[in-house]
Amino acid sequence: MLRTALRNVLAHKARLLMTVLAVMLGVAFVAGTLVFTNTISDAYQKSSQKGFQGVDVAITPDKKDDDSANPGDPPRLSQQLLDQASKVPGADSAYGVVQGYSALADKKGDLIGSGFSNRGGNYYPGADGKDARYTMTEGRAPKATGEVALDSKTAERGHYKAGDSIRVSVNGPVRTEKVVGVFTTDDGNVAAGGTLALYDTATAQRLMGKPGQFDEIDVKAAAGTSQATLKSSIDKVVPEQAKADTAEKLAKDQAKAIEDGMSSLQTALLVFAGIALFVGIFIIVNTFSMLVAQRTRELALMRAVGATRRQVTRSVLIEATVVGAIAAVVGLIAGVGIGAALRSVLNSTGAKVPDGPLVVAPTTVLVSVLVGVVVTVLSAWLPGRRAAKIPPVAAMNSVHAAPSTRGLVVRNTIGAILAAGGTALVVAGAGMGSDGQGPMSFGAVVLVIGVFVLTPLLSRPLIAAASPVLRIFGMPGKLARQNAVRNPRRTAATASALMVGLTLITGMTVIAGSMQKGIDKMAADGLKSDYVVSMGGTGGMPLSPEVSKTLAKLPDVTSISALRSSPARVAGDSDSLTGVDPKAIKDLVNVDFTEGSFAALGGTKALVDDKVADEHDWKVGSTIPVTYEDGRSGKLTVGGVFEGNQMIRGVMVDNATVTPHMATVADFQVMLKTKGGATENNKDLLKKTLGENPAIKIQNKQDTSDEIASAFTLMLNMLYGLLAMAVIVAVLGVINTLAMSVFERSKEIGMLRAIGLDRGGVKRMVRLESLVISLFGGVLGLGLGVFFGWAVGELIATELPSYELVLPWPRMGLFLLMAAFVGAIAALWPARRASKLNMLAAIKAE
């Protein structure tokens, strides 16, 4: 039986090629994902480990969980602590670290780097006058205000050298600094494409923190002193709101953080690899089912001469194992290439990855082989069982009995139960708000399985609906319709492969389009201001108060308010206070009040959004106990309750109330209105007033909406690319099914040719059959995609009240055309093969 199985694999190379390709694509995606994520993780971890060279113990601020006295960030580290740490037993040297945001402009005035990775720091010379973290390759280290040193990669990108002038922005206003040096560093941020500007310590403290304070203190151990011993000595001088960690622990923590950060990306990519494999399962089942059907006489004769059912099943599974192993090996090799290509794509987007070798871990090899073999064997198990049930008497007949009607009745009953249950779970989850994600996800899986099981039943009425169109093509059209419904199971498996891919593509498109509409509506309804000014980096980079003061002096600015955020403990809960200008805010934001109005804002009177008010049972006149950022306690009075939105919500107070308690006075946004509204001339005026600052964003309502939506657009485009894998596998499935169908119907096609159907008619018949099956899968995919898009939208609407369901009819029409195109392309080879059959040989074929 082993020899028989191997002979069958070698004898039917062409028939199994599609199966090998389907499995190979899925395995390649799995292997490529693992290679890609392992490579990036390894590169970042090695880069971060280099960053800890020369450091044995690091002291950092530490916010205690039970610290209710001070809601703000823990205080930075003092010069006194640095002096104490440098003198503890076992310490060789210590240096203070200052770090923050520092945007650099190239010689055209554009921002160098990607915003969030524009960092600034200090050069802290030791006893020898050098900072071990940085090696100067040109010029010297900065020593005074107005001097800056650049990392070598930034200097190369900006075409800067020692002696040049560069425009810099730390928190808003533009500064012109002199480049006095260029250095190299092992900083992972720089290796990943970020920028690093170094100032002398006093200047860095003034720009990014407070004079005499550090963000971190790094201590190097003396010869013969272990990191643990040094940490024990340092623990004795570390204050309560700080902590000391060994460099070994920090490196492990950073490696773990990198691994955790990559795990979500890895999971997302593996999900799409799973989808490709899931679609491939339909092809594998189809292939082995048709192979079994074509070898009915052979298998029956084997039974007649003594082969047991178990042996027959085993021979089919051995074939599947060989096919799966070949596909897994080829897929693994292709996966290494995909991993390298993904890293190149990531680098081309500007998100640079530190240099390092491709990592092909043993687990990647093992997983790839197991996935390829296991998926193929499991998919072939059902056809193998079916093969074992072929009675020996079937050897006397040329064709084995077709599946019974009773089997379809049972299948349709199970499918109807699953589809109804899945639909009910999805609908129930849609009405449960944020708690509905679990039921909805489970329901979606059940519904897709239910529809797949029901597909043979659905195929007849949906394909029959195409009859009027098919009649236009005469006899080939009629034959195509009959062929498409002749074997409902095979048609269902073929169409389902395409259905899965189009369901996901359609659902994602519906969600993205609806979110875009909701974001546009949110920006239009929530903002009355013409412009919003903020720093270009992500993560709420602080904006200097000088920006709002500078803009307020413009005669064209009619109304302006700086928005400040200060951490606080509100009614015992950790929260934040949003500071605004009470006189201007009513002209800049648009909110509906359930109680009170903007007129009540000022002094100790605050405005709160309706969700916060309902949570604490507050109303106008209620007293709010507050612990400010500096630890001082106070009381606020509710002056009004408004309906919060994504643009403004929470607890709103007068800037004059919150500013005295802020450790560092900074804005996160400035809203303003101008004469004539949002025009290009006004925008240019604001830019020039701020010195053509590369670090500052000046956005109107549409800019704000587009920025928020751009993240979803990027994600959607990535999903289209990833789901293309599933569509490619689906194309292979259609080709496979048609090729097998042509082989099965050789005698029938020969008879049709003999009674007058020409070669063009045969081609047209096969192409129309492919078109009908593909469109059937496309219609199912569009229907499910719209349903899932609506359901997910109901969950999103709980967080984004302006969310509004939008059906992208043009794109959905394009997807349907894509399904038709898939059918047309897939039919080219089978149709050509069918038309070239020798009619006499085909009629004589057994």
Short mmCIF file of N, CA and C in Angstrom, two decimals, residues 35-181:
data_model
loop_
_atom_site.label_atom_id
_atom_site.label_comp_id
_atom_site.label_asym_id
_atom_site.label_seq_id
_atom_site.Cartn_x
_atom_site.Cartn_y
_atom_site.Cartn_z
N VAL A 35 9.76 34.41 10.57
CA VAL A 35 11.11 34.91 10.24
C VAL A 35 11.16 36.42 10.41
N PHE A 36 10.14 37.11 9.91
CA PHE A 36 10.09 38.57 9.96
C PHE A 36 10.08 39.07 11.41
N THR A 37 9.16 38.56 12.22
CA THR A 37 9.05 39.04 13.60
C THR A 37 10.26 38.63 14.44
N ASN A 38 10.77 37.42 14.24
CA ASN A 38 11.96 36.99 14.98
C ASN A 38 13.17 37.83 14.61
N THR A 39 13.29 38.18 13.33
CA THR A 39 14.42 38.99 12.86
C THR A 39 14.38 40.38 13.48
N ILE A 40 13.19 41.00 13.46
CA ILE A 40 13.06 42.35 14.02
C ILE A 40 13.31 42.33 15.53
N SER A 41 12.70 41.36 16.22
CA SER A 41 12.89 41.26 17.68
C SER A 41 14.36 41.10 18.01
N ASP A 42 15.03 40.21 17.28
CA ASP A 42 16.45 39.96 17.55
C ASP A 42 17.28 41.22 17.30
N ALA A 43 16.97 41.94 16.21
CA ALA A 43 17.73 43.15 15.88
C ALA A 43 17.55 44.22 16.96
N TYR A 44 16.30 44.42 17.40
CA TYR A 44 16.05 45.44 18.43
C TYR A 44 16.66 45.04 19.78
N GLN A 45 16.57 43.75 20.11
CA GLN A 45 17.12 43.30 21.38
C GLN A 45 18.64 43.47 21.42
N LYS A 46 19.31 43.12 20.34
CA LYS A 46 20.76 43.29 20.30
C LYS A 46 21.12 44.75 20.34
N SER A 47 20.31 45.57 19.66
CA SER A 47 20.57 47.02 19.68
C SER A 47 20.38 47.59 21.08
N SER A 48 19.33 47.13 21.78
CA SER A 48 19.08 47.64 23.13
C SER A 48 20.15 47.16 24.11
N GLN A 49 20.64 45.94 23.91
CA GLN A 49 21.70 45.43 24.77
C GLN A 49 22.97 46.28 24.62
N LYS A 50 23.25 46.71 23.38
CA LYS A 50 24.40 47.58 23.17
C LYS A 50 24.24 48.90 23.93
N GLY A 51 22.98 49.35 24.01
CA GLY A 51 22.72 50.60 24.71
C GLY A 51 23.02 50.54 26.19
N PHE A 52 23.10 49.33 26.75
CA PHE A 52 23.39 49.19 28.18
C PHE A 52 24.86 48.92 28.45
N GLN A 53 25.68 48.93 27.41
CA GLN A 53 27.11 48.75 27.63
C GLN A 53 27.65 49.96 28.40
N GLY A 54 28.44 49.73 29.39
CA GLY A 54 28.97 50.81 30.21
C GLY A 54 28.06 51.21 31.34
N VAL A 55 26.91 50.52 31.46
CA VAL A 55 25.97 50.79 32.55
C VAL A 55 25.80 49.50 33.35
N ASP A 56 25.90 49.60 34.66
CA ASP A 56 25.69 48.43 35.51
C ASP A 56 24.43 48.56 36.35
N VAL A 57 24.12 49.76 36.82
CA VAL A 57 22.89 50.01 37.59
C VAL A 57 22.30 51.33 37.11
N ALA A 58 20.98 51.35 36.89
CA ALA A 58 20.29 52.57 36.46
C ALA A 58 19.27 52.96 37.52
N ILE A 59 19.25 54.25 37.87
CA ILE A 59 18.27 54.80 38.82
C ILE A 59 17.25 55.60 38.03
N THR A 60 15.97 55.30 38.24
CA THR A 60 14.90 55.99 37.51
C THR A 60 13.80 56.41 38.49
N PRO A 61 13.00 57.45 38.15
CA PRO A 61 11.85 57.81 38.99
C PRO A 61 10.86 56.66 39.04
N ASP A 62 10.15 56.54 40.16
CA ASP A 62 9.21 55.43 40.33
C ASP A 62 7.92 55.92 40.96
N LYS A 63 6.82 55.76 40.26
CA LYS A 63 5.51 56.17 40.77
C LYS A 63 4.93 55.01 41.57
N LYS A 64 4.74 55.21 42.87
CA LYS A 64 4.19 54.17 43.73
C LYS A 64 2.69 54.03 43.48
N ASP A 65 2.21 52.77 43.47
CA ASP A 65 0.79 52.52 43.23
C ASP A 65 -0.10 53.11 44.31
N ASP A 66 0.41 53.19 45.53
CA ASP A 66 -0.41 53.66 46.65
C ASP A 66 -0.19 55.15 46.95
N ASP A 67 0.51 55.84 46.03
CA ASP A 67 0.81 57.24 46.28
C ASP A 67 -0.39 58.11 45.87
N SER A 68 -1.25 58.40 46.82
CA SER A 68 -2.43 59.21 46.54
C SER A 68 -2.18 60.68 46.82
N ALA A 69 -1.05 60.99 47.43
CA ALA A 69 -0.78 62.39 47.79
C ALA A 69 -0.40 63.22 46.57
N ASN A 70 0.26 62.60 45.60
CA ASN A 70 0.74 63.35 44.43
C ASN A 70 0.28 62.65 43.15
N PRO A 71 -0.78 63.16 42.51
CA PRO A 71 -1.29 62.51 41.29
C PRO A 71 -0.36 62.68 40.10
N GLY A 72 0.57 63.62 40.13
CA GLY A 72 1.44 63.88 38.99
C GLY A 72 2.54 62.85 38.88
N ASP A 73 3.41 63.05 37.89
CA ASP A 73 4.54 62.15 37.70
C ASP A 73 5.51 62.29 38.86
N PRO A 74 6.26 61.24 39.19
CA PRO A 74 7.24 61.35 40.28
C PRO A 74 8.30 62.37 39.91
N PRO A 75 8.90 63.02 40.89
CA PRO A 75 9.91 64.05 40.61
C PRO A 75 11.13 63.46 39.93
N ARG A 76 11.77 64.27 39.08
CA ARG A 76 13.00 63.82 38.44
C ARG A 76 14.10 63.67 39.49
N LEU A 77 15.21 63.14 39.06
CA LEU A 77 16.31 62.83 39.98
C LEU A 77 17.23 64.05 40.12
N SER A 78 17.72 64.29 41.33
CA SER A 78 18.49 65.51 41.62
C SER A 78 19.98 65.31 41.40
N GLN A 79 20.67 66.43 41.33
CA GLN A 79 22.12 66.43 41.24
C GLN A 79 22.72 65.83 42.52
N GLN A 80 22.05 66.07 43.65
CA GLN A 80 22.51 65.52 44.93
C GLN A 80 22.54 64.00 44.89
N LEU A 81 21.46 63.40 44.32
CA LEU A 81 21.41 61.94 44.22
C LEU A 81 22.51 61.44 43.30
N LEU A 82 22.78 62.14 42.21
CA LEU A 82 23.85 61.76 41.30
C LEU A 82 25.20 61.77 42.03
N ASP A 83 25.44 62.79 42.84
CA ASP A 83 26.71 62.87 43.58
C ASP A 83 26.81 61.72 44.59
N GLN A 84 25.69 61.41 45.25
CA GLN A 84 25.70 60.32 46.24
C GLN A 84 25.95 58.98 45.54
N ALA A 85 25.28 58.76 44.39
CA ALA A 85 25.42 57.47 43.69
C ALA A 85 26.85 57.26 43.20
N SER A 86 27.51 58.33 42.82
CA SER A 86 28.88 58.19 42.30
C SER A 86 29.88 57.84 43.39
N LYS A 87 29.47 58.04 44.68
CA LYS A 87 30.39 57.80 45.80
C LYS A 87 30.08 56.54 46.60
N VAL A 88 29.06 55.78 46.23
CA VAL A 88 28.74 54.58 47.01
C VAL A 88 29.83 53.54 46.79
N PRO A 89 30.02 52.64 47.77
CA PRO A 89 31.05 51.59 47.62
C PRO A 89 30.79 50.75 46.36
N GLY A 90 31.83 50.54 45.58
CA GLY A 90 31.70 49.71 44.38
C GLY A 90 31.40 50.49 43.12
N ALA A 91 31.14 51.81 43.22
CA ALA A 91 30.84 52.62 42.03
C ALA A 91 32.12 53.18 41.44
N ASP A 92 32.27 53.06 40.14
CA ASP A 92 33.43 53.63 39.47
C ASP A 92 33.11 55.04 38.97
N SER A 93 31.94 55.20 38.37
CA SER A 93 31.53 56.52 37.87
C SER A 93 30.01 56.53 37.70
N ALA A 94 29.47 57.74 37.57
CA ALA A 94 28.03 57.88 37.36
C ALA A 94 27.78 59.10 36.49
N TYR A 95 26.75 59.03 35.67
CA TYR A 95 26.39 60.19 34.86
C TYR A 95 24.88 60.34 34.80
N GLY A 96 24.44 61.58 34.68
CA GLY A 96 23.02 61.87 34.62
C GLY A 96 22.52 61.93 33.19
N VAL A 97 21.30 61.43 32.99
CA VAL A 97 20.69 61.36 31.65
C VAL A 97 19.49 62.29 31.59
N VAL A 98 19.47 63.15 30.61
CA VAL A 98 18.32 64.01 30.32
C VAL A 98 17.81 63.62 28.94
N GLN A 99 16.51 63.40 28.79
CA GLN A 99 15.99 63.02 27.49
C GLN A 99 14.62 63.65 27.27
N GLY A 100 14.30 63.88 26.01
CA GLY A 100 13.04 64.51 25.66
C GLY A 100 12.88 64.59 24.16
N TYR A 101 11.93 65.42 23.72
CA TYR A 101 11.63 65.57 22.31
C TYR A 101 12.49 66.68 21.72
N SER A 102 13.02 66.45 20.53
CA SER A 102 13.82 67.49 19.85
C SER A 102 13.70 67.26 18.35
N ALA A 103 12.94 68.13 17.67
CA ALA A 103 12.73 67.99 16.24
C ALA A 103 13.81 68.75 15.47
N LEU A 104 14.30 68.14 14.41
CA LEU A 104 15.36 68.74 13.59
C LEU A 104 14.85 68.94 12.17
N ALA A 105 15.18 70.08 11.60
CA ALA A 105 14.77 70.39 10.22
C ALA A 105 15.95 70.17 9.28
N ASP A 106 15.65 69.65 8.08
CA ASP A 106 16.71 69.56 7.08
C ASP A 106 16.91 70.94 6.44
N LYS A 107 17.77 71.02 5.45
CA LYS A 107 18.11 72.33 4.89
C LYS A 107 16.98 72.91 4.06
N LYS A 108 15.94 72.07 3.76
CA LYS A 108 14.76 72.58 3.08
C LYS A 108 13.68 73.03 4.06
N GLY A 109 13.93 72.78 5.35
CA GLY A 109 12.95 73.15 6.36
C GLY A 109 12.00 72.04 6.74
N ASP A 110 12.16 70.83 6.16
CA ASP A 110 11.28 69.71 6.47
C ASP A 110 11.81 68.92 7.66
N LEU A 111 10.89 68.25 8.36
CA LEU A 111 11.24 67.47 9.54
C LEU A 111 12.05 66.24 9.15
N ILE A 112 13.17 66.01 9.85
CA ILE A 112 13.96 64.79 9.64
C ILE A 112 13.43 63.74 10.61
N GLY A 113 13.20 62.53 10.12
CA GLY A 113 12.69 61.48 11.01
C GLY A 113 11.19 61.39 10.95
N SER A 114 10.62 60.55 11.82
CA SER A 114 9.19 60.26 11.74
C SER A 114 8.40 60.82 12.90
N GLY A 115 8.82 61.92 13.48
CA GLY A 115 8.01 62.57 14.50
C GLY A 115 8.19 62.00 15.88
N PHE A 116 7.65 60.80 16.12
CA PHE A 116 7.70 60.23 17.46
C PHE A 116 9.11 59.82 17.86
N SER A 117 10.00 59.63 16.88
CA SER A 117 11.35 59.16 17.19
C SER A 117 12.39 60.27 17.13
N ASN A 118 11.94 61.54 17.20
CA ASN A 118 12.87 62.66 17.25
C ASN A 118 13.22 62.94 18.70
N ARG A 119 14.40 62.53 19.11
CA ARG A 119 14.76 62.61 20.52
C ARG A 119 15.90 63.59 20.75
N GLY A 120 15.94 64.13 21.96
CA GLY A 120 17.03 64.99 22.39
C GLY A 120 17.62 64.44 23.68
N GLY A 121 18.88 64.76 23.97
CA GLY A 121 19.52 64.28 25.19
C GLY A 121 20.69 65.18 25.57
N ASN A 122 21.42 64.72 26.56
CA ASN A 122 22.56 65.52 27.04
C ASN A 122 23.86 64.75 26.87
N TYR A 123 24.94 65.50 26.63
CA TYR A 123 26.28 64.93 26.60
C TYR A 123 26.88 65.17 27.98
N TYR A 124 27.15 64.08 28.72
CA TYR A 124 27.63 64.19 30.10
C TYR A 124 29.07 63.70 30.16
N PRO A 125 30.03 64.61 30.08
CA PRO A 125 31.44 64.19 30.08
C PRO A 125 31.89 63.67 31.44
N GLY A 126 32.69 62.60 31.39
CA GLY A 126 33.24 62.05 32.63
C GLY A 126 34.55 62.73 32.98
N ALA A 127 35.33 62.06 33.82
CA ALA A 127 36.61 62.64 34.28
C ALA A 127 37.57 62.85 33.11
N ASP A 128 37.43 62.00 32.07
CA ASP A 128 38.31 62.13 30.90
C ASP A 128 37.74 63.10 29.86
N GLY A 129 36.61 63.73 30.18
CA GLY A 129 36.00 64.69 29.24
C GLY A 129 35.16 64.04 28.17
N LYS A 130 34.95 62.71 28.25
CA LYS A 130 34.18 62.00 27.22
C LYS A 130 32.94 61.35 27.83
N ASP A 131 31.91 61.16 27.03
CA ASP A 131 30.70 60.43 27.41
C ASP A 131 30.76 59.07 26.73
N ALA A 132 30.84 58.00 27.54
CA ALA A 132 31.04 56.65 26.99
C ALA A 132 29.92 56.22 26.04
N ARG A 133 28.77 56.87 26.13
CA ARG A 133 27.63 56.47 25.28
C ARG A 133 27.80 56.91 23.83
N TYR A 134 28.61 57.95 23.62
CA TYR A 134 28.71 58.55 22.30
C TYR A 134 30.16 58.72 21.90
N THR A 135 30.46 58.40 20.63
CA THR A 135 31.82 58.56 20.11
C THR A 135 31.81 59.65 19.04
N MET A 136 32.51 60.74 19.30
CA MET A 136 32.53 61.85 18.36
C MET A 136 33.40 61.48 17.15
N THR A 137 32.84 61.56 15.97
CA THR A 137 33.59 61.26 14.74
C THR A 137 33.96 62.52 13.99
N GLU A 138 33.36 63.63 14.36
CA GLU A 138 33.64 64.90 13.71
C GLU A 138 33.37 66.03 14.70
N GLY A 139 34.23 66.99 14.77
CA GLY A 139 34.03 68.13 15.66
C GLY A 139 34.20 67.73 17.12
N ARG A 140 33.40 68.36 17.97
CA ARG A 140 33.51 68.14 19.41
C ARG A 140 32.11 68.08 20.03
N ALA A 141 32.08 67.80 21.34
CA ALA A 141 30.81 67.74 22.06
C ALA A 141 30.30 69.16 22.35
N PRO A 142 28.96 69.32 22.48
CA PRO A 142 28.41 70.65 22.82
C PRO A 142 28.81 71.04 24.24
N LYS A 143 29.14 72.32 24.43
CA LYS A 143 29.57 72.79 25.74
C LYS A 143 28.79 73.99 26.26
N ALA A 144 27.98 74.62 25.39
CA ALA A 144 27.27 75.83 25.82
C ALA A 144 25.96 75.96 25.06
N THR A 145 25.13 76.87 25.53
CA THR A 145 23.87 77.15 24.87
C THR A 145 24.11 77.58 23.42
N GLY A 146 23.26 77.07 22.51
CA GLY A 146 23.40 77.40 21.09
C GLY A 146 24.21 76.39 20.32
N GLU A 147 24.69 75.32 21.02
CA GLU A 147 25.47 74.28 20.36
C GLU A 147 24.73 72.95 20.43
N VAL A 148 24.90 72.15 19.37
CA VAL A 148 24.23 70.85 19.31
C VAL A 148 25.12 69.88 18.54
N ALA A 149 25.05 68.60 18.92
CA ALA A 149 25.73 67.53 18.18
C ALA A 149 24.68 66.59 17.62
N LEU A 150 24.90 66.07 16.42
CA LEU A 150 23.94 65.20 15.74
C LEU A 150 24.50 63.80 15.59
N ASP A 151 23.61 62.80 15.62
CA ASP A 151 24.06 61.45 15.33
C ASP A 151 24.43 61.38 13.85
N SER A 152 25.32 60.46 13.51
CA SER A 152 25.89 60.42 12.16
C SER A 152 24.84 60.14 11.08
N LYS A 153 23.85 59.31 11.40
CA LYS A 153 22.83 58.99 10.40
C LYS A 153 21.95 60.21 10.11
N THR A 154 21.63 60.97 11.15
CA THR A 154 20.84 62.19 10.95
C THR A 154 21.64 63.22 10.17
N ALA A 155 22.90 63.36 10.52
CA ALA A 155 23.76 64.31 9.81
C ALA A 155 23.86 63.96 8.33
N GLU A 156 23.91 62.66 8.04
CA GLU A 156 23.98 62.22 6.65
C GLU A 156 22.68 62.51 5.91
N ARG A 157 21.54 62.22 6.56
CA ARG A 157 20.25 62.46 5.91
C ARG A 157 19.99 63.95 5.70
N GLY A 158 20.41 64.78 6.67
CA GLY A 158 20.18 66.21 6.56
C GLY A 158 21.29 66.97 5.87
N HIS A 159 22.36 66.23 5.48
CA HIS A 159 23.52 66.83 4.81
C HIS A 159 24.15 67.92 5.69
N TYR A 160 24.33 67.58 6.99
CA TYR A 160 24.94 68.52 7.93
C TYR A 160 26.35 68.06 8.28
N LYS A 161 27.19 69.02 8.60
CA LYS A 161 28.53 68.73 9.10
C LYS A 161 28.87 69.77 10.17
N ALA A 162 29.92 69.53 10.90
CA ALA A 162 30.32 70.46 11.96
C ALA A 162 30.53 71.86 11.39
N GLY A 163 29.96 72.84 12.07
CA GLY A 163 30.07 74.22 11.62
C GLY A 163 28.80 74.74 10.97
N ASP A 164 27.89 73.83 10.55
CA ASP A 164 26.61 74.25 9.94
C ASP A 164 25.64 74.74 11.00
N SER A 165 24.65 75.49 10.57
CA SER A 165 23.55 75.90 11.44
C SER A 165 22.34 75.01 11.15
N ILE A 166 21.55 74.72 12.18
CA ILE A 166 20.38 73.85 12.03
C ILE A 166 19.22 74.42 12.83
N ARG A 167 18.01 74.29 12.29
CA ARG A 167 16.81 74.77 12.98
C ARG A 167 16.25 73.63 13.81
N VAL A 168 16.01 73.92 15.09
CA VAL A 168 15.61 72.92 16.08
C VAL A 168 14.35 73.39 16.81
N SER A 169 13.48 72.45 17.18
CA SER A 169 12.33 72.79 18.01
C SER A 169 12.18 71.73 19.08
N VAL A 170 12.17 72.17 20.33
CA VAL A 170 12.04 71.24 21.45
C VAL A 170 10.60 71.20 21.95
N ASN A 171 9.99 72.36 22.14
CA ASN A 171 8.60 72.39 22.63
C ASN A 171 7.75 73.43 21.94
N GLY A 172 8.18 73.87 20.77
CA GLY A 172 7.36 74.83 20.04
C GLY A 172 8.19 75.85 19.29
N PRO A 173 8.72 76.85 19.96
CA PRO A 173 9.48 77.90 19.26
C PRO A 173 10.70 77.33 18.54
N VAL A 174 11.01 77.92 17.39
CA VAL A 174 12.16 77.47 16.60
C VAL A 174 13.44 78.07 17.17
N ARG A 175 14.48 77.24 17.27
CA ARG A 175 15.79 77.69 17.72
C ARG A 175 16.79 77.41 16.60
N THR A 176 17.70 78.28 16.40
CA THR A 176 18.78 78.04 15.44
C THR A 176 20.04 77.72 16.23
N GLU A 177 20.56 76.49 16.05
CA GLU A 177 21.72 76.03 16.79
C GLU A 177 22.89 75.81 15.84
N LYS A 178 24.07 75.79 16.40
CA LYS A 178 25.27 75.51 15.61
C LYS A 178 25.65 74.04 15.82
N VAL A 179 25.83 73.32 14.72
CA VAL A 179 26.28 71.92 14.80
C VAL A 179 27.78 71.93 15.09
N VAL A 180 28.15 71.47 16.29
CA VAL A 180 29.57 71.48 16.66
C VAL A 180 30.21 70.11 16.57
N GLY A 181 29.38 69.04 16.40
CA GLY A 181 29.95 67.70 16.34
C GLY A 181 29.00 66.69 15.77
#
